[in-house]
Backbone as a chain_set.jsonl record, in Angstrom:
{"seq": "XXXXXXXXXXXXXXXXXXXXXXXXXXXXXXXXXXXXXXXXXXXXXXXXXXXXXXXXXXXXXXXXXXXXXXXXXXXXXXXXXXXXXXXXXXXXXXXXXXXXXXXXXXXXXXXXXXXXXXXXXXXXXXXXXXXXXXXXXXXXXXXXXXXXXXXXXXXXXXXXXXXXXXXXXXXXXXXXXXXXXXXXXXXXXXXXXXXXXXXXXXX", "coords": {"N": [[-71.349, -125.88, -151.586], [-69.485, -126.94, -154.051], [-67.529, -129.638, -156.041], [-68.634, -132.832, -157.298], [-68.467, -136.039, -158.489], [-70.031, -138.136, -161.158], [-69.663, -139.863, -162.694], [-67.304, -141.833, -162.82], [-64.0, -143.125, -164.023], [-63.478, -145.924, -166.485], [-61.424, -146.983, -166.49], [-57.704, -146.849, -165.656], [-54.704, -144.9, -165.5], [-52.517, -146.55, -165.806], [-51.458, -150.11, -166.858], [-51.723, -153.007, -165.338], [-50.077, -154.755, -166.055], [-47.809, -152.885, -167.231], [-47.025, -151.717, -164.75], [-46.161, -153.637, -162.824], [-44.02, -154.78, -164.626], [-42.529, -152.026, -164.015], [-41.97, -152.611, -161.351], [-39.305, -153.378, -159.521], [-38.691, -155.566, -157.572], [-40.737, -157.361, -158.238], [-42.532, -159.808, -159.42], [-42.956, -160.505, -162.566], [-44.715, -162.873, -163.36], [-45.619, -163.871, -161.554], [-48.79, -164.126, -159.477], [-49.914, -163.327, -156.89], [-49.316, -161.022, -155.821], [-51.629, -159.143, -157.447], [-53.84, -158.313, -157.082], [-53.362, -156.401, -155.147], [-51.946, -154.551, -156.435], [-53.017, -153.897, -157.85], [-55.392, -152.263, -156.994], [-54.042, -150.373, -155.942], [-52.572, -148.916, -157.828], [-55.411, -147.273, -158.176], [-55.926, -145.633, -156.462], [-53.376, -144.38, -156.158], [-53.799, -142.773, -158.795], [-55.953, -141.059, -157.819], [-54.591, -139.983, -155.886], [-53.27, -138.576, -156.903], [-54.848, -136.876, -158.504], [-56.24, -135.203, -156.465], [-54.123, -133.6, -155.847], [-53.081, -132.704, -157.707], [-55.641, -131.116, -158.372], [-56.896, -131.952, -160.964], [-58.249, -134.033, -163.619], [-57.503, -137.442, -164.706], [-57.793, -139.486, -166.74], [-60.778, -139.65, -168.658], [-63.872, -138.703, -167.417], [-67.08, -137.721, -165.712], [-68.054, -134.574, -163.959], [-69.857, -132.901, -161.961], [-70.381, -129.179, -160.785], [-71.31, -127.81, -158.008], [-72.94, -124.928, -157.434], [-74.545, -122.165, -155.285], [-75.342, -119.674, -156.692], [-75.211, -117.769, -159.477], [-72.611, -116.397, -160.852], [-72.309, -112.796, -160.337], [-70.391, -110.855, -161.088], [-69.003, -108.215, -162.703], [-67.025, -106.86, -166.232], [-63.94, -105.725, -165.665], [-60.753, -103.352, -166.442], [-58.527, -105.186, -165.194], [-59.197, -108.069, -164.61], [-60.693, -108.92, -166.941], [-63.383, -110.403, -167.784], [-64.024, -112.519, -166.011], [-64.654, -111.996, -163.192], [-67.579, -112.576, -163.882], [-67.414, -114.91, -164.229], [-68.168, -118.513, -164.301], [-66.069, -120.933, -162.727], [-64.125, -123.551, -163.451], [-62.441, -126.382, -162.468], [-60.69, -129.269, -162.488], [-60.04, -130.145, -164.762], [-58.11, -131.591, -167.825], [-61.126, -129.884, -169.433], [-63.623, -131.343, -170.847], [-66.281, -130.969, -172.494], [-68.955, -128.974, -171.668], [-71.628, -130.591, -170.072], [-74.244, -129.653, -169.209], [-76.037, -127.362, -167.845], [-77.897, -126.108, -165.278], [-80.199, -124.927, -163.248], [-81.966, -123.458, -160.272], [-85.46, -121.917, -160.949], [-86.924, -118.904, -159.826], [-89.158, -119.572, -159.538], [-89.119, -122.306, -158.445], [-88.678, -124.267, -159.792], [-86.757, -126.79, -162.105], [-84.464, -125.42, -164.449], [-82.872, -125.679, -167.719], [-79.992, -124.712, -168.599], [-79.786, -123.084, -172.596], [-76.803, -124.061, -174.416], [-76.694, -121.781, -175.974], [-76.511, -119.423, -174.944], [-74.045, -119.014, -173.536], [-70.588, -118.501, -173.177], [-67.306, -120.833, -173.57], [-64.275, -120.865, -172.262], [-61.157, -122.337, -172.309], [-58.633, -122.038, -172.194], [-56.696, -121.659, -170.376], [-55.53, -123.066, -167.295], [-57.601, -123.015, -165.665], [-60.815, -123.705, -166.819], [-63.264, -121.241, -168.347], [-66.626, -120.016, -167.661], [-68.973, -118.367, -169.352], [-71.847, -115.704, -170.089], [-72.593, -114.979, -173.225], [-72.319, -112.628, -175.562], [-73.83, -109.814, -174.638], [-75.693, -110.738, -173.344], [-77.096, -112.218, -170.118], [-76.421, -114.077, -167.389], [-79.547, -116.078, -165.59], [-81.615, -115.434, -163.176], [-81.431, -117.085, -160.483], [-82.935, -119.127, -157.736], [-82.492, -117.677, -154.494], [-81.111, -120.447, -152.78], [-79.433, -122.599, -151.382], [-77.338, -124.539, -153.496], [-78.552, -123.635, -155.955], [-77.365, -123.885, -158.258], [-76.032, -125.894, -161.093], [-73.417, -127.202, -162.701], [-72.863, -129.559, -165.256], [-69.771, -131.469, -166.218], [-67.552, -132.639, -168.632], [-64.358, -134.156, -168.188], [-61.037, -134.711, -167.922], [-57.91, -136.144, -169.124], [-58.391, -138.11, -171.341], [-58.051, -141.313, -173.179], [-55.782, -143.788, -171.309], [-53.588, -143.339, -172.895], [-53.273, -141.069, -173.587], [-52.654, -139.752, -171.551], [-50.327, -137.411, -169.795], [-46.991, -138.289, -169.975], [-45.174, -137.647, -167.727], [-46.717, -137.415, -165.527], [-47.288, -140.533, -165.572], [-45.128, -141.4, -164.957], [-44.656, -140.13, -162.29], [-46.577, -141.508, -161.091], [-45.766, -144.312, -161.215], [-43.502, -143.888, -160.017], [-44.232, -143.538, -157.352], [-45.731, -145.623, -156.749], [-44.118, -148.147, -156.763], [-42.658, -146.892, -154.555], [-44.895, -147.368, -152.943], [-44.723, -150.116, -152.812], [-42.599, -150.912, -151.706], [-43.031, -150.073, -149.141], [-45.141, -151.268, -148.027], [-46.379, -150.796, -145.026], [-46.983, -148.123, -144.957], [-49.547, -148.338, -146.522], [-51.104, -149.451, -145.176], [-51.258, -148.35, -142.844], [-52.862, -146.799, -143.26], [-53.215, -143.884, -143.722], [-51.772, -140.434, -144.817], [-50.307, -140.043, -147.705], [-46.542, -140.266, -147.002], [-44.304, -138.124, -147.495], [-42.596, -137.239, -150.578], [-40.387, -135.208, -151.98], [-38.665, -134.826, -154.184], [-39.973, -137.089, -155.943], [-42.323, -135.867, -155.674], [-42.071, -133.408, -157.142], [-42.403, -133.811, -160.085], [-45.306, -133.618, -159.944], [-45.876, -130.587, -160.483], [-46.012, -129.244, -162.563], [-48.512, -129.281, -163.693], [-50.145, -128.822, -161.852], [-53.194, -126.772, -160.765], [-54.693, -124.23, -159.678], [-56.708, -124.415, -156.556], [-60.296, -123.229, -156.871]], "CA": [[-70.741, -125.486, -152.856], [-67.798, -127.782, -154.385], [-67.607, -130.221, -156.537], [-68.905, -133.935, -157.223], [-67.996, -137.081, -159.372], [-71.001, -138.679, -161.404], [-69.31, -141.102, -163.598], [-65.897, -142.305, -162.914], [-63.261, -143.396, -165.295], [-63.674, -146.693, -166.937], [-59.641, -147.48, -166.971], [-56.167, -146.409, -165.35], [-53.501, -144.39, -166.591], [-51.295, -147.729, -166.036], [-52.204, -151.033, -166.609], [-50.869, -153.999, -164.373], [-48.256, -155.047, -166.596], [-47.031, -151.591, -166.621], [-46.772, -151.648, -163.331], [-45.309, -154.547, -162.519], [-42.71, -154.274, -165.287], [-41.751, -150.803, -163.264], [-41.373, -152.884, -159.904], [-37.656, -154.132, -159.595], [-39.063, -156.857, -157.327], [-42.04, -157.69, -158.927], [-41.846, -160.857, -160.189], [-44.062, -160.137, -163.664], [-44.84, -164.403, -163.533], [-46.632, -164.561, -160.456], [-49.926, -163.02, -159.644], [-50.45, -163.168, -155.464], [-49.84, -159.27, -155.514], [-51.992, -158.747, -158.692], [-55.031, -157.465, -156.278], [-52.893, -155.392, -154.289], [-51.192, -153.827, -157.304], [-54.341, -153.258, -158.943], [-56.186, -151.002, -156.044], [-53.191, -148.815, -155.434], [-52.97, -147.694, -159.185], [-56.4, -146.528, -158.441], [-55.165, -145.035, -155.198], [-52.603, -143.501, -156.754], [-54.62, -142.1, -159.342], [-56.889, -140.466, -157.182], [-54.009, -138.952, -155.063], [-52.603, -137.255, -158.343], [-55.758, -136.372, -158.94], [-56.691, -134.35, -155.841], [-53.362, -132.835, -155.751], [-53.133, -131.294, -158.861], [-57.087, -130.424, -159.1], [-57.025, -132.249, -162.276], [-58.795, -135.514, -163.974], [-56.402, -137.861, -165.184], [-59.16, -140.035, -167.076], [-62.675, -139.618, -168.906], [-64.781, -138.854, -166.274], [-68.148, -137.275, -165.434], [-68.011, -134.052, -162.611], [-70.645, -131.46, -161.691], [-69.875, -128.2, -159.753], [-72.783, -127.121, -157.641], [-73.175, -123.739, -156.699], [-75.641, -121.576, -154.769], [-76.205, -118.914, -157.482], [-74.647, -117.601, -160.864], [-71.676, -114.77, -160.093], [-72.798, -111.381, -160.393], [-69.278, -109.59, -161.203], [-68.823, -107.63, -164.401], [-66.113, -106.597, -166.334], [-63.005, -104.722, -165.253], [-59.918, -103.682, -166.843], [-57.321, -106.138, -164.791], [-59.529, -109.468, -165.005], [-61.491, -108.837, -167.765], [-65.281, -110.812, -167.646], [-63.691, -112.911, -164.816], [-65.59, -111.789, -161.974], [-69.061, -112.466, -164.11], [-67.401, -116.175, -164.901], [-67.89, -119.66, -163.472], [-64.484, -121.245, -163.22], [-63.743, -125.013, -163.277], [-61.052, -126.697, -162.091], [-60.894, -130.724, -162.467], [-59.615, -130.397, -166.034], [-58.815, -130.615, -169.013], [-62.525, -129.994, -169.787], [-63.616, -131.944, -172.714], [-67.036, -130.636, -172.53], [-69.503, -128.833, -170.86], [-72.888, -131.416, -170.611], [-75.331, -128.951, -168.815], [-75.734, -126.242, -166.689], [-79.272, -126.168, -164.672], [-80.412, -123.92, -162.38], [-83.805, -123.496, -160.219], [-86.048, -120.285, -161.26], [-87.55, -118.088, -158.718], [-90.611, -120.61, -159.171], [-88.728, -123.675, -157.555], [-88.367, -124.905, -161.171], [-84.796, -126.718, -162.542], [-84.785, -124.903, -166.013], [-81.745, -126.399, -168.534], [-79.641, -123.073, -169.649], [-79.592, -123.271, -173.371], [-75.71, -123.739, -174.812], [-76.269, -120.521, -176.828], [-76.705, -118.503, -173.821], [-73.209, -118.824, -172.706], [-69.416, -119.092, -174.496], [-66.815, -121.691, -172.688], [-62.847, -120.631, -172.432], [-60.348, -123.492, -171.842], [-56.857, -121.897, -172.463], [-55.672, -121.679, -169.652], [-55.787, -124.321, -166.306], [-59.058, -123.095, -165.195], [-61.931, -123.493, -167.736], [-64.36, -120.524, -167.821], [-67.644, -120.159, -168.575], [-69.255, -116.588, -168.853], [-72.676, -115.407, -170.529], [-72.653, -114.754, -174.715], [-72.153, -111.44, -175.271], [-75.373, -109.197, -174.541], [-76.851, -111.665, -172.645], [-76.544, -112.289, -168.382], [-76.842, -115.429, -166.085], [-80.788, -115.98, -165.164], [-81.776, -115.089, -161.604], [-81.577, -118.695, -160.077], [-83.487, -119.052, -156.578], [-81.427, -117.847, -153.76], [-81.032, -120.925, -152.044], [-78.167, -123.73, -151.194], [-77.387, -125.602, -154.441], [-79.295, -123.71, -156.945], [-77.208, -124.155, -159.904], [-75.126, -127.102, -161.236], [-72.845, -127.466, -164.079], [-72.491, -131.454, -165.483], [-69.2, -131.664, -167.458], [-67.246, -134.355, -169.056], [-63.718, -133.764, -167.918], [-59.774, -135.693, -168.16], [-56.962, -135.696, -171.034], [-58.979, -139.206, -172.493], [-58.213, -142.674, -172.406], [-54.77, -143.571, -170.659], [-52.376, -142.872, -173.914], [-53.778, -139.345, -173.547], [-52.249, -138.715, -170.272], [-48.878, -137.103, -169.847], [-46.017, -139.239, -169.155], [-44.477, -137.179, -166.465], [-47.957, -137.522, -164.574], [-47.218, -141.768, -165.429], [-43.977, -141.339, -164.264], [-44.661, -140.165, -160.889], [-47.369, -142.281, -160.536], [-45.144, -145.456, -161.075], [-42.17, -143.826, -158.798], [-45.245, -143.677, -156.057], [-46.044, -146.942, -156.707], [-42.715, -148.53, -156.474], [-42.07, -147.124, -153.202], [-45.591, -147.995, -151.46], [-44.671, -151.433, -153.074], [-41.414, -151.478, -150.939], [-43.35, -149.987, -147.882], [-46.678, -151.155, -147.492], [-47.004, -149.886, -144.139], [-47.64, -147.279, -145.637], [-50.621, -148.031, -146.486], [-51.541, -150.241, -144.167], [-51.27, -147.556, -141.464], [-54.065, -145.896, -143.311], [-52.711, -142.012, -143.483], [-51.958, -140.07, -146.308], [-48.753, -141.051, -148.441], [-45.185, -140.077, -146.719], [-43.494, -136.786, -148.618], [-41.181, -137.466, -151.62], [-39.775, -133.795, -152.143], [-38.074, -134.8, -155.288], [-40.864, -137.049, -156.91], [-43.662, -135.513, -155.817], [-42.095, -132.385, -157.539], [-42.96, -134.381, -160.638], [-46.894, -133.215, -160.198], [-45.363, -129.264, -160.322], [-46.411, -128.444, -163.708], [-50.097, -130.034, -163.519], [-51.067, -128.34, -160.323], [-53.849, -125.5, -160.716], [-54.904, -123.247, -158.468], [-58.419, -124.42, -156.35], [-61.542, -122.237, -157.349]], "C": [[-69.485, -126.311, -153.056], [-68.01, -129.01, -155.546], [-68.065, -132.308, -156.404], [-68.563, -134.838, -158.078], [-69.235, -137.584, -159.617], [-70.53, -140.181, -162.015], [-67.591, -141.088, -163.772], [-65.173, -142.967, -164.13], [-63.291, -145.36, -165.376], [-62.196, -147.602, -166.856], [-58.776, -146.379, -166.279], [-55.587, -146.195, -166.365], [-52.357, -145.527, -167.128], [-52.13, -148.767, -166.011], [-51.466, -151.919, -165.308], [-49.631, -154.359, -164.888], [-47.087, -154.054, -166.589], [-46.422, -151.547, -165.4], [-45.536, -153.045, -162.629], [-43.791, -154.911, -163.177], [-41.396, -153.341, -164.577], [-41.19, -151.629, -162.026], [-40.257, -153.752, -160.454], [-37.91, -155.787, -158.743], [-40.202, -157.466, -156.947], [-41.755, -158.745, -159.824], [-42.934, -161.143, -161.035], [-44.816, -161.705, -163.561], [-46.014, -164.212, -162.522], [-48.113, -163.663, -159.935], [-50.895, -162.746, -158.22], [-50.495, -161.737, -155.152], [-50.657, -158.571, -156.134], [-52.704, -157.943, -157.723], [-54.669, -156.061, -155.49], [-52.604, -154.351, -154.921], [-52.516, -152.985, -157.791], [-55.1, -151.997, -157.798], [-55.423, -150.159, -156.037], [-52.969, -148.397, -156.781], [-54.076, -147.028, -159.336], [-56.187, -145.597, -157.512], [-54.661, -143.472, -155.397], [-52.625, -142.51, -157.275], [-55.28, -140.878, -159.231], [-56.091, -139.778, -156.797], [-53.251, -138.031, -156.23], [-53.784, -136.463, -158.298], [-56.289, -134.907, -157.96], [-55.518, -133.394, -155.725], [-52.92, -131.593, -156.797], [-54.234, -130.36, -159.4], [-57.294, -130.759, -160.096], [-57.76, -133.706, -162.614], [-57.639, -136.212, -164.914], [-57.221, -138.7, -166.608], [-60.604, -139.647, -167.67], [-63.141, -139.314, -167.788], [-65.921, -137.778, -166.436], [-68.167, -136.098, -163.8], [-69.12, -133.171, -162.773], [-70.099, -130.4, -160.438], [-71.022, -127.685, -159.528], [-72.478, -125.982, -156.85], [-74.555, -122.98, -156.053], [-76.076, -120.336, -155.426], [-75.002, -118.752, -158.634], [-73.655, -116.129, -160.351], [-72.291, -114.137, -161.051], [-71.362, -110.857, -160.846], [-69.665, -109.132, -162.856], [-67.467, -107.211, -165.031], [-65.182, -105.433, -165.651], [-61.442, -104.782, -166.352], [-58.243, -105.12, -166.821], [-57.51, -107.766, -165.113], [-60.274, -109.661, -165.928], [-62.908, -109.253, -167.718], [-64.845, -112.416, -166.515], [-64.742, -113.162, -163.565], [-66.683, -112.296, -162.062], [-68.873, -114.566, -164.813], [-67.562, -117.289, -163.961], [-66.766, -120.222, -163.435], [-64.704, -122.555, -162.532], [-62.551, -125.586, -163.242], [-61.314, -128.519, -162.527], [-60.326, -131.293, -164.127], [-58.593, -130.99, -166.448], [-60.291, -131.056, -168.935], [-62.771, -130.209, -170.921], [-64.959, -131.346, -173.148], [-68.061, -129.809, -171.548], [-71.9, -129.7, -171.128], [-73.878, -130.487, -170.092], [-75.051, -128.346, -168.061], [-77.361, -126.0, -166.693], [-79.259, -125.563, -163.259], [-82.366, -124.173, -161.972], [-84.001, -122.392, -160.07], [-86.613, -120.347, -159.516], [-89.391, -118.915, -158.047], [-90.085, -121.454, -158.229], [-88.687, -124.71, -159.133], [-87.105, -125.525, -161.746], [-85.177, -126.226, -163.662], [-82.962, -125.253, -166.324], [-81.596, -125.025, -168.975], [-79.065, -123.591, -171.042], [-78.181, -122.968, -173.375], [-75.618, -122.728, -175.579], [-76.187, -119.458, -176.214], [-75.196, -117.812, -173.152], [-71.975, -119.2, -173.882], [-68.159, -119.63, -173.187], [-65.003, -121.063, -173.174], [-61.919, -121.391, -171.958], [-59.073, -123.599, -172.243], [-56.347, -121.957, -171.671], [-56.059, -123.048, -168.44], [-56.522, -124.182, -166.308], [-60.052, -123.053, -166.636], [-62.803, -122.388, -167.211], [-65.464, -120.231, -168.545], [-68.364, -118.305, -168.225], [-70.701, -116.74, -170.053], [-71.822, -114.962, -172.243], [-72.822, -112.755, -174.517], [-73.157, -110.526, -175.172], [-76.399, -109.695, -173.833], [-76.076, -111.846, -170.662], [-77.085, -113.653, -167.884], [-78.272, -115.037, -165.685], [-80.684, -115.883, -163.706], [-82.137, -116.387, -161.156], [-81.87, -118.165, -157.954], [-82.157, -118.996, -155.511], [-81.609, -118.587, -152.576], [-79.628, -122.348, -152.343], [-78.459, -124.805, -152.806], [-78.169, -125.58, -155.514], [-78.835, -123.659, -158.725], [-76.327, -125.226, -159.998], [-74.889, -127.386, -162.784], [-72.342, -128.858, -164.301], [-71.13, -130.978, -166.549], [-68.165, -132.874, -167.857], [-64.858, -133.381, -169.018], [-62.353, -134.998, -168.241], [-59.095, -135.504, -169.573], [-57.721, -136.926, -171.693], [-58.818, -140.437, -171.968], [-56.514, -142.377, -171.967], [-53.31, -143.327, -171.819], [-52.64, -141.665, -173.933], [-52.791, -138.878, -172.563], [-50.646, -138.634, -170.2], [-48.083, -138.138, -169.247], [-45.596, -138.641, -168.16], [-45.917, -138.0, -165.093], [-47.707, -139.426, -164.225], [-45.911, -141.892, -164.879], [-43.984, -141.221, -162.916], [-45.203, -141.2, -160.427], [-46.488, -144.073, -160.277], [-43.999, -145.058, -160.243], [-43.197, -143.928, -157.391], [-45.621, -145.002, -155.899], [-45.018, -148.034, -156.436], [-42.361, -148.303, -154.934], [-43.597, -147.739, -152.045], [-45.253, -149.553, -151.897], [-43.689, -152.264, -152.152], [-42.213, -150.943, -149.336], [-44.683, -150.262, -147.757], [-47.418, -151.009, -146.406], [-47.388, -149.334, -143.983], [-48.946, -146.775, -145.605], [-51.959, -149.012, -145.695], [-52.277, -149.215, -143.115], [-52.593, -146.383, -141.802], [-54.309, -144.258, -143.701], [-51.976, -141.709, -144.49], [-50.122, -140.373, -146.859], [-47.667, -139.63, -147.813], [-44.987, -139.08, -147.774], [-42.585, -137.655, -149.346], [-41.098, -136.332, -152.434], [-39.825, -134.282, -153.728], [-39.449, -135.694, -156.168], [-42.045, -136.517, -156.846], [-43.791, -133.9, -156.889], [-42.256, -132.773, -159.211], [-44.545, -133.708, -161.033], [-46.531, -131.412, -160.362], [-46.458, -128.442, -161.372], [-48.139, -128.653, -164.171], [-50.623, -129.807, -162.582], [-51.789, -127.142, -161.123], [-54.605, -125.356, -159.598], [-56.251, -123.757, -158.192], [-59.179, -122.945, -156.637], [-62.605, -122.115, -156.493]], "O": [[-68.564, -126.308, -152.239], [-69.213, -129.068, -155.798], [-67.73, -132.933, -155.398], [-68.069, -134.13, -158.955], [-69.92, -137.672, -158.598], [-71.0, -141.294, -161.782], [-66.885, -140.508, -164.597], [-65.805, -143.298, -165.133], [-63.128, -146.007, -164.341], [-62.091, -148.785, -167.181], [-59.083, -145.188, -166.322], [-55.602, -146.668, -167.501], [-51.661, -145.566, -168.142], [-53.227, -148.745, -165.453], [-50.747, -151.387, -164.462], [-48.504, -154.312, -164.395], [-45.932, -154.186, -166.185], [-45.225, -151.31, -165.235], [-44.405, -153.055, -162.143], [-42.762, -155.209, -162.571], [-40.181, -153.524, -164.501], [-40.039, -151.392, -161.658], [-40.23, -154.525, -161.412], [-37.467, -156.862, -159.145], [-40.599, -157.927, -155.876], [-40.966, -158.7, -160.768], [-43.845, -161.86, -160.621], [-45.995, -161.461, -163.82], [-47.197, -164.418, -162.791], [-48.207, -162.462, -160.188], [-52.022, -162.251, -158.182], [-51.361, -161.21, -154.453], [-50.763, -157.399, -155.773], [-52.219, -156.838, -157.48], [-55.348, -155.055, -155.283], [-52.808, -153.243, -154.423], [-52.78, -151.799, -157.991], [-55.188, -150.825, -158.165], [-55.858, -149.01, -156.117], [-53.256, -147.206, -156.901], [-54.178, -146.242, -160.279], [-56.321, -144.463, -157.973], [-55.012, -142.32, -155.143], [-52.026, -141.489, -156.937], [-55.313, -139.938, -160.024], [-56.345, -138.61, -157.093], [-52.797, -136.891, -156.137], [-53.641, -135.271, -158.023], [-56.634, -133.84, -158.467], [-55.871, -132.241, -155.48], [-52.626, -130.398, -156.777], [-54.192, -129.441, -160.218], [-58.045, -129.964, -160.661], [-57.775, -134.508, -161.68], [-56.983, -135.569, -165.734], [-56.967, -138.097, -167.651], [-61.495, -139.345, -166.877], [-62.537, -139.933, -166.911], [-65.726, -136.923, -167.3], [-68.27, -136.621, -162.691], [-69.263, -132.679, -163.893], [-69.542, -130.763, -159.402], [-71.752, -127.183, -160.383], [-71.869, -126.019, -155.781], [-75.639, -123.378, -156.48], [-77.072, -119.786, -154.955], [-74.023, -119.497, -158.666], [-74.0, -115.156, -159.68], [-72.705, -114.514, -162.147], [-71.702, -109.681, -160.975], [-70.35, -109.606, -163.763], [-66.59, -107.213, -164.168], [-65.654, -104.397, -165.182], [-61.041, -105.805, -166.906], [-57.474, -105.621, -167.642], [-56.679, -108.544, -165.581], [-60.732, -110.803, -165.901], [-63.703, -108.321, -167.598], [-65.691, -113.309, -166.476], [-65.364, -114.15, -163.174], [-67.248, -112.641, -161.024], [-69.667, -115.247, -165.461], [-67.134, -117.119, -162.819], [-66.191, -119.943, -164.488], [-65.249, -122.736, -161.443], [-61.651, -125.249, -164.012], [-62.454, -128.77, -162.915], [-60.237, -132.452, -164.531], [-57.778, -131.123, -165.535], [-60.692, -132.151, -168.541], [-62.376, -129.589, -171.908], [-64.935, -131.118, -174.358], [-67.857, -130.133, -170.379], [-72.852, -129.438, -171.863], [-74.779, -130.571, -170.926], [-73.999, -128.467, -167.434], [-78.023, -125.767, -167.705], [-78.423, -125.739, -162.373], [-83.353, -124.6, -162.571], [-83.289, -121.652, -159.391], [-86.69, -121.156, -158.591], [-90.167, -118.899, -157.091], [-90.577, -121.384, -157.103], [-88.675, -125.941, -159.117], [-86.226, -124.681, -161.914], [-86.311, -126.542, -164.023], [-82.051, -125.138, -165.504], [-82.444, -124.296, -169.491], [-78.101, -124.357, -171.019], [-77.816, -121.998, -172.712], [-74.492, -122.533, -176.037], [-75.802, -118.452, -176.809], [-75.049, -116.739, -172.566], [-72.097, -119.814, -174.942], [-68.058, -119.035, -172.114], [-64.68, -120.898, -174.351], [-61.736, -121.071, -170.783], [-58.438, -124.607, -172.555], [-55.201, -122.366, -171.854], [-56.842, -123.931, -168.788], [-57.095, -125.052, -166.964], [-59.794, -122.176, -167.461], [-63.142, -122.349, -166.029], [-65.474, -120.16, -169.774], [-68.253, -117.485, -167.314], [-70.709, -117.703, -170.82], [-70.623, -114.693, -172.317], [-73.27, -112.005, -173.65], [-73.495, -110.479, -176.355], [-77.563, -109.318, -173.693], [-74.944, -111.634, -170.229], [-78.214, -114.084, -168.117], [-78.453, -113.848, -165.42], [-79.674, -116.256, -163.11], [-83.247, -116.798, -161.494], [-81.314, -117.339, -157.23], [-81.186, -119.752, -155.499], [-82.04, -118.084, -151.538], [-79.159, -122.772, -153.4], [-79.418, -125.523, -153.088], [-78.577, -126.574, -156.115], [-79.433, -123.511, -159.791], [-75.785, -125.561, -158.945], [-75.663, -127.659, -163.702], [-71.452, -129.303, -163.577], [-71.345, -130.26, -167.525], [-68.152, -133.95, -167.26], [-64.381, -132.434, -169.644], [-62.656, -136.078, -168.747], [-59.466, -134.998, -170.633], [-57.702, -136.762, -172.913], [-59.163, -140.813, -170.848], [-55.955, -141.292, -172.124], [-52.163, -143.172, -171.401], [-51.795, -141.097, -174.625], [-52.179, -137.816, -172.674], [-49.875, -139.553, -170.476], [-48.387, -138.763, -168.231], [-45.661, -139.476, -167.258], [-45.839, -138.818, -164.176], [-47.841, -139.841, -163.074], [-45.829, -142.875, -164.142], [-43.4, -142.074, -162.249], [-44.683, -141.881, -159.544], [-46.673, -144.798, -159.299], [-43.446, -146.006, -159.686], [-42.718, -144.472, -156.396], [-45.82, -145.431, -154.762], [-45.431, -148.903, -155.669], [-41.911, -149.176, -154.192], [-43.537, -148.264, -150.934], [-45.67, -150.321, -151.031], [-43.691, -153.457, -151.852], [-41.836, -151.584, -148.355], [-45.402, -149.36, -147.329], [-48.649, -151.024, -146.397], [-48.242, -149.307, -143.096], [-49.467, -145.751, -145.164], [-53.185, -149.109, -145.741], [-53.435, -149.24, -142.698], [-53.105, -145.528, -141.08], [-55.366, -143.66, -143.901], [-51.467, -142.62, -145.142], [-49.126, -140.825, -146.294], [-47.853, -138.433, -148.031], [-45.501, -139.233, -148.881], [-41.944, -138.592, -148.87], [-41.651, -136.343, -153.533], [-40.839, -134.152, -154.414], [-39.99, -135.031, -157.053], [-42.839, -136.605, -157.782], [-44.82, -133.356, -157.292], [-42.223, -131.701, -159.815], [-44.878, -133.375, -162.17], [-47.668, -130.947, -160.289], [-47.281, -127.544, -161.193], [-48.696, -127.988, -165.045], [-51.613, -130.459, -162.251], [-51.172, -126.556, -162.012], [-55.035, -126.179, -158.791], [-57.076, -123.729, -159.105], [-58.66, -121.83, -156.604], [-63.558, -121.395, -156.791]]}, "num_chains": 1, "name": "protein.A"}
């Protein structure tokens, strides 16, 4: 059960010039670090990405689960319990949700079946009102939601989020031991507190 990536993002939040602009000794003219520069904005990217649970980018995710929750309503969480909840957002869409029947069948759950809620961090998806989640075979990996996830192309995405990302970039630029050494990026208290407001809770 957890999530997967189908179709990655096409483009960075920063470009190179961006980037290199930001470095103090980055000498915008010359272009022997271009390669170097260019992987760790994807790097980078990625490590925003897993930290806040969020897509920075367009992208393509499915969440595969092993059946459809059973809860029902209650006064405290309301239709909660009976919801799928997605994290990896914002969610721009939801492309499918497929499940295998009690035959061994994948059957496509019609979009009228179900209504999608995306106010708050987590997106949730819950049955239409009068209607319930189909009995999907109880075995490993019998349902899977495709959706199309990220704030857009890279003028979409918050500046704070480009902000960190170029103070992260700046310093593996001055330490590339860093990332040489292979192991996950050194604490920076103060910018990493930067990603604060863009963290949601795993699901």
């Amino acid at each position: 059960m957890g999530y997967r990536r189908t179709v990655a993002p096409t483009e960075e939040p920063l470009t190179l010039a961006e980037v290199k602009e930001h470095l103090a000794s980055a000498d915008p003219d010359l272009t022997a670090d271009d390669n170097w520069i260019t992987a760790q904005i994807t790097a980078v990217r990625e490590y925003a990405e897993q930290e806040t649970g969020r897509s920075l980018i367009t992208q393509t995710w499915q969440r595969v689960t092993d059946q459809f929750p059973g809860g029902c309503w209650d006064g405290e969480n309301g239709l909660d319990g009976n919801a799928i909840r997605l994290e990896k957002g914002p969610i721009q869409s939801i492309t499918s949700i497929v499940y295998v029947d009690m035959g061994g069948t994948s059957q496509t759950l019609a979009n009228t079946e179900y209504v999608t809620d995306s106010t708050g961090a987590v997106t949730r998806i819950a049955p239409r009102f009068g209607k319930l989640w189909p009995i999907a075979l109880p075995q490993l990996g019998s349902v899977t939601v495709t959706f199309v996830a990220g704030y857009g192309a890279a003028n979409q995405v918050p500046e704070g989020l480009k902000t960190w990302m170029k103070l992260r970039l700046a310093a593996l630029y001055e330490n590339r031991e860093e990332v040489s050494a292979g192991g996950p990026l050194t604490p920076l208290p103060f910018v990493d507190s930067l990603l604060n407001p863009y963290r949601i809770f795993r699901v």
